[in-house]
Coordinates of C-alpha atoms in Angstrom, one line a residue:
M8 CA 50.4 -124.6 -40.5
S9 CA 48.2 -121.5 -40.8
E10 CA 49.1 -118.7 -38.5
K11 CA 46.6 -117.3 -36.2
P12 CA 45.7 -113.5 -36.3
R13 CA 47.4 -113.0 -32.9
E14 CA 50.6 -114.6 -34.1
I15 CA 50.6 -112.4 -37.3
I16 CA 50.0 -109.2 -35.2
W17 CA 52.9 -109.9 -32.9
R18 CA 55.1 -110.8 -35.8
A19 CA 54.3 -107.4 -37.4
V20 CA 55.0 -105.5 -34.2
R21 CA 58.3 -107.4 -33.8
D22 CA 59.3 -106.6 -37.4
F23 CA 58.5 -102.9 -37.0
S24 CA 60.0 -102.4 -33.5
P25 CA 63.6 -101.8 -34.6
L26 CA 62.4 -98.8 -36.6
I27 CA 61.0 -97.1 -33.5
L28 CA 64.4 -95.7 -32.6
G29 CA 64.2 -93.8 -35.9
V30 CA 60.5 -93.0 -36.2
V31 CA 60.3 -91.3 -32.7
P32 CA 62.9 -88.6 -33.4
F33 CA 61.5 -88.2 -37.0
G34 CA 58.0 -87.6 -35.7
T35 CA 59.3 -85.3 -32.9
V36 CA 61.1 -83.2 -35.6
A37 CA 57.8 -82.9 -37.5
G38 CA 56.0 -81.8 -34.4
I39 CA 58.6 -79.2 -33.5
A40 CA 58.7 -77.9 -37.1
A41 CA 54.9 -77.4 -37.1
I42 CA 55.1 -75.2 -34.0
E43 CA 58.0 -73.3 -35.3
A44 CA 56.1 -72.6 -38.6
G45 CA 53.3 -70.9 -36.6
L46 CA 50.8 -73.7 -36.0
D47 CA 49.3 -74.3 -32.6
F48 CA 49.2 -77.8 -31.0
S49 CA 45.7 -78.7 -32.3
H50 CA 46.6 -77.6 -35.8
A51 CA 49.9 -79.5 -35.8
M52 CA 48.2 -82.7 -34.7
G53 CA 45.3 -82.3 -37.1
F54 CA 47.8 -81.8 -39.9
S55 CA 49.6 -85.0 -38.8
L56 CA 46.5 -87.0 -38.5
I57 CA 45.3 -86.1 -42.0
V58 CA 48.5 -86.2 -43.9
L59 CA 50.3 -89.0 -42.2
A60 CA 53.4 -88.8 -44.4
G61 CA 56.7 -87.6 -42.8
A62 CA 58.5 -86.3 -45.9
S63 CA 55.5 -84.3 -47.2
Q64 CA 54.6 -83.1 -43.7
L65 CA 58.1 -81.6 -43.3
A66 CA 58.1 -80.1 -46.8
S67 CA 54.6 -78.6 -46.4
I68 CA 55.3 -77.2 -42.9
A69 CA 58.4 -75.5 -44.3
L70 CA 56.2 -73.9 -47.1
I71 CA 53.7 -72.8 -44.5
G72 CA 56.4 -71.2 -42.5
D73 CA 57.5 -69.4 -45.7
N74 CA 53.9 -68.2 -46.3
A75 CA 53.6 -70.1 -49.6
T76 CA 50.3 -70.1 -51.4
L77 CA 47.9 -73.0 -50.7
I78 CA 48.1 -74.4 -54.2
V79 CA 51.9 -74.6 -53.9
I80 CA 51.7 -76.4 -50.6
I81 CA 49.1 -78.9 -51.9
A82 CA 51.0 -79.5 -55.1
T83 CA 54.2 -80.1 -53.2
A84 CA 52.6 -82.7 -50.9
L85 CA 51.0 -84.4 -53.9
I86 CA 54.3 -84.6 -55.8
I87 CA 56.2 -86.0 -52.9
N88 CA 53.5 -88.5 -52.2
A89 CA 53.2 -89.6 -55.8
R90 CA 55.3 -92.7 -54.9
F91 CA 52.2 -94.0 -53.0
L92 CA 50.5 -94.5 -56.4
M93 CA 53.2 -97.1 -57.1
Y94 CA 52.9 -98.7 -53.7
S95 CA 49.1 -98.9 -54.1
A96 CA 49.4 -100.6 -57.5
S97 CA 51.8 -103.1 -56.1
L98 CA 49.6 -103.9 -53.1
A99 CA 46.3 -104.0 -55.0
P100 CA 46.6 -107.7 -56.1
H101 CA 47.2 -108.8 -52.5
F102 CA 44.1 -107.0 -51.3
A103 CA 41.7 -108.0 -54.1
G104 CA 38.3 -108.9 -52.9
L105 CA 38.4 -106.8 -49.7
S106 CA 35.5 -104.5 -48.9
L107 CA 35.8 -100.8 -49.7
P108 CA 36.0 -99.7 -46.1
R109 CA 38.9 -102.1 -45.5
R110 CA 40.7 -100.9 -48.6
A111 CA 40.1 -97.3 -47.5
L112 CA 41.6 -98.0 -44.1
A113 CA 44.6 -99.7 -45.8
A114 CA 45.0 -96.7 -48.1
Y115 CA 45.0 -94.3 -45.1
L116 CA 47.7 -96.3 -43.3
L117 CA 49.9 -96.7 -46.4
T118 CA 53.4 -95.5 -45.6
D119 CA 56.9 -96.4 -46.8
Q120 CA 57.3 -98.6 -43.7
A121 CA 53.9 -100.4 -44.0
Y122 CA 54.5 -101.1 -47.7
A123 CA 58.1 -102.2 -47.4
F124 CA 57.5 -104.6 -44.5
S125 CA 54.3 -106.0 -46.0
I126 CA 55.5 -106.6 -49.6
T127 CA 58.7 -108.3 -48.2
R128 CA 56.6 -110.6 -46.1
Y129 CA 54.2 -111.4 -48.9
R130 CA 57.1 -112.7 -51.0
D131 CA 57.9 -115.3 -48.3
E132 CA 54.6 -116.3 -46.7
P133 CA 51.8 -118.2 -48.3
W134 CA 49.1 -116.1 -46.6
D135 CA 45.6 -115.6 -47.7
V136 CA 44.1 -112.1 -48.1
R137 CA 42.9 -111.8 -44.5
Q138 CA 46.3 -112.8 -43.1
K139 CA 48.0 -110.3 -45.4
L140 CA 45.6 -107.5 -44.3
T141 CA 46.2 -108.4 -40.6
Y142 CA 49.9 -108.1 -41.0
Y143 CA 49.6 -104.8 -43.0
L144 CA 47.2 -103.2 -40.6
S145 CA 49.4 -104.3 -37.6
V146 CA 52.5 -102.6 -39.1
G147 CA 50.6 -99.6 -40.2
G148 CA 48.7 -99.2 -37.0
T149 CA 51.8 -99.5 -34.9
L150 CA 53.5 -96.9 -37.0
W151 CA 50.5 -94.6 -36.7
L152 CA 50.5 -94.8 -33.0
V153 CA 54.3 -94.2 -32.7
W154 CA 54.2 -91.4 -35.2
Q155 CA 51.3 -89.5 -33.7
S156 CA 52.7 -89.9 -30.2
S157 CA 56.1 -88.6 -31.4
T158 CA 54.5 -85.7 -33.3
A159 CA 52.5 -84.8 -30.2
L160 CA 55.7 -84.8 -28.1
G161 CA 57.4 -82.5 -30.6
A162 CA 54.5 -80.2 -30.8
A163 CA 54.3 -80.0 -27.0
L164 CA 58.1 -79.3 -26.8
G165 CA 57.9 -76.8 -29.6
A166 CA 60.8 -74.4 -29.8
G167 CA 61.9 -75.5 -26.3
M168 CA 63.9 -78.3 -27.8
P169 CA 67.6 -77.5 -27.3
E170 CA 69.4 -77.0 -30.6
E171 CA 72.2 -79.4 -29.7
W172 CA 69.6 -82.2 -29.6
S173 CA 69.8 -82.5 -33.4
L174 CA 67.2 -85.1 -34.4
D175 CA 67.5 -84.6 -38.2
F176 CA 69.6 -87.8 -38.5
A177 CA 66.4 -89.8 -38.0
V178 CA 65.0 -89.0 -41.4
P179 CA 67.5 -90.8 -43.6
L180 CA 68.0 -93.4 -40.9
V181 CA 64.4 -94.6 -41.2
F182 CA 64.5 -94.9 -44.9
L183 CA 67.9 -96.6 -45.0
A184 CA 66.6 -99.2 -42.6
L185 CA 63.8 -100.0 -45.0
L186 CA 66.0 -100.0 -48.1
V187 CA 68.7 -102.4 -47.2
P188 CA 66.6 -105.5 -46.5
A189 CA 64.5 -104.9 -49.6
I190 CA 67.6 -105.3 -51.9
R191 CA 67.6 -109.0 -52.9
D192 CA 68.9 -109.1 -56.5
K193 CA 70.7 -107.1 -59.2
A194 CA 67.5 -105.4 -60.3
D195 CA 66.7 -104.2 -56.8
G196 CA 70.3 -103.0 -56.3
L197 CA 70.4 -101.1 -59.6
A198 CA 67.0 -99.5 -58.9
A199 CA 68.2 -98.3 -55.5
L200 CA 71.5 -97.1 -56.9
V201 CA 70.0 -95.1 -59.8
A202 CA 67.2 -93.6 -57.6
G203 CA 69.6 -92.7 -54.8
A204 CA 72.2 -91.1 -57.1
L205 CA 69.5 -89.1 -59.1
A206 CA 67.8 -88.0 -55.9
V207 CA 71.1 -86.4 -54.7
L208 CA 72.0 -84.9 -58.1
A209 CA 68.5 -83.5 -58.6
A210 CA 68.0 -82.2 -55.1
G211 CA 67.8 -78.6 -56.3
M212 CA 64.8 -79.2 -58.6
P213 CA 61.8 -77.0 -57.9
Y214 CA 58.6 -78.2 -56.2
N215 CA 60.5 -81.2 -54.7
L216 CA 60.4 -83.0 -58.0
A217 CA 63.6 -84.8 -57.3
L218 CA 61.9 -87.6 -55.3
P219 CA 59.3 -88.7 -58.0
V220 CA 61.9 -88.3 -60.8
A221 CA 64.4 -90.4 -58.9
A222 CA 61.8 -93.0 -58.1
L223 CA 60.7 -93.3 -61.8
A224 CA 64.3 -93.5 -62.9
G225 CA 65.0 -96.2 -60.3
I226 CA 62.0 -98.3 -61.5
G227 CA 63.2 -97.9 -65.1
G228 CA 66.7 -99.2 -64.1
G229 CA 65.2 -102.1 -62.2
V230 CA 62.9 -103.1 -65.1
F231 CA 65.8 -102.8 -67.6
I232 CA 67.9 -105.3 -65.6
G233 CA 65.0 -107.5 -65.0
R234 CA 64.3 -107.9 -68.7
K235 CA 68.0 -108.7 -69.3
R236 CA 67.8 -111.8 -67.1
P237 CA 67.9 -115.1 -68.9
A238 CA 64.6 -116.9 -69.2

């Protein structure tokens, strides 16, 4: 039986809700970091609204605080966000035929969470393109609301957050919560293992190159195992 839009929306919200416990402190950290780097509240929120990418926001904010040049800040954000090219390529067939404005909205809301939840659901559900978009926008829109609210909270608190309230744990927690359910076979497992190991070993690479390098290596490992499967 075909699911109604309301049912898909609520399913998306329910799927995403466990991650709220990790996203809220993550966003709060991003807001605090922006204020500590010298941005005021309006600039911190404008930055969050435009970038909408936690890892690159934190890296860019750190560079702003260190008075890095604009080209270095932009290049760093682009390098960290290079993984979204792969996400976009993976999602494109599912959104084929949609109008440009709808695809543009989907692109704006593209995050690790929106991609991971959506692509996992698309494997299991015989949805048409409108149902797929409804689910995707519901996850992405919920994340957007939680992230911006959390960033605003952090920016409002600013340097007033007690140091003992360490919220840095939320960053890896959010990504681990996405990773584990996505591992379904040997190819997925090897890709995760290779990418994770290389990201740790290459953590000292300049310009935050460790993340895209690790991602490409993980993809290579997954493809290698996939080709080894018997026909």
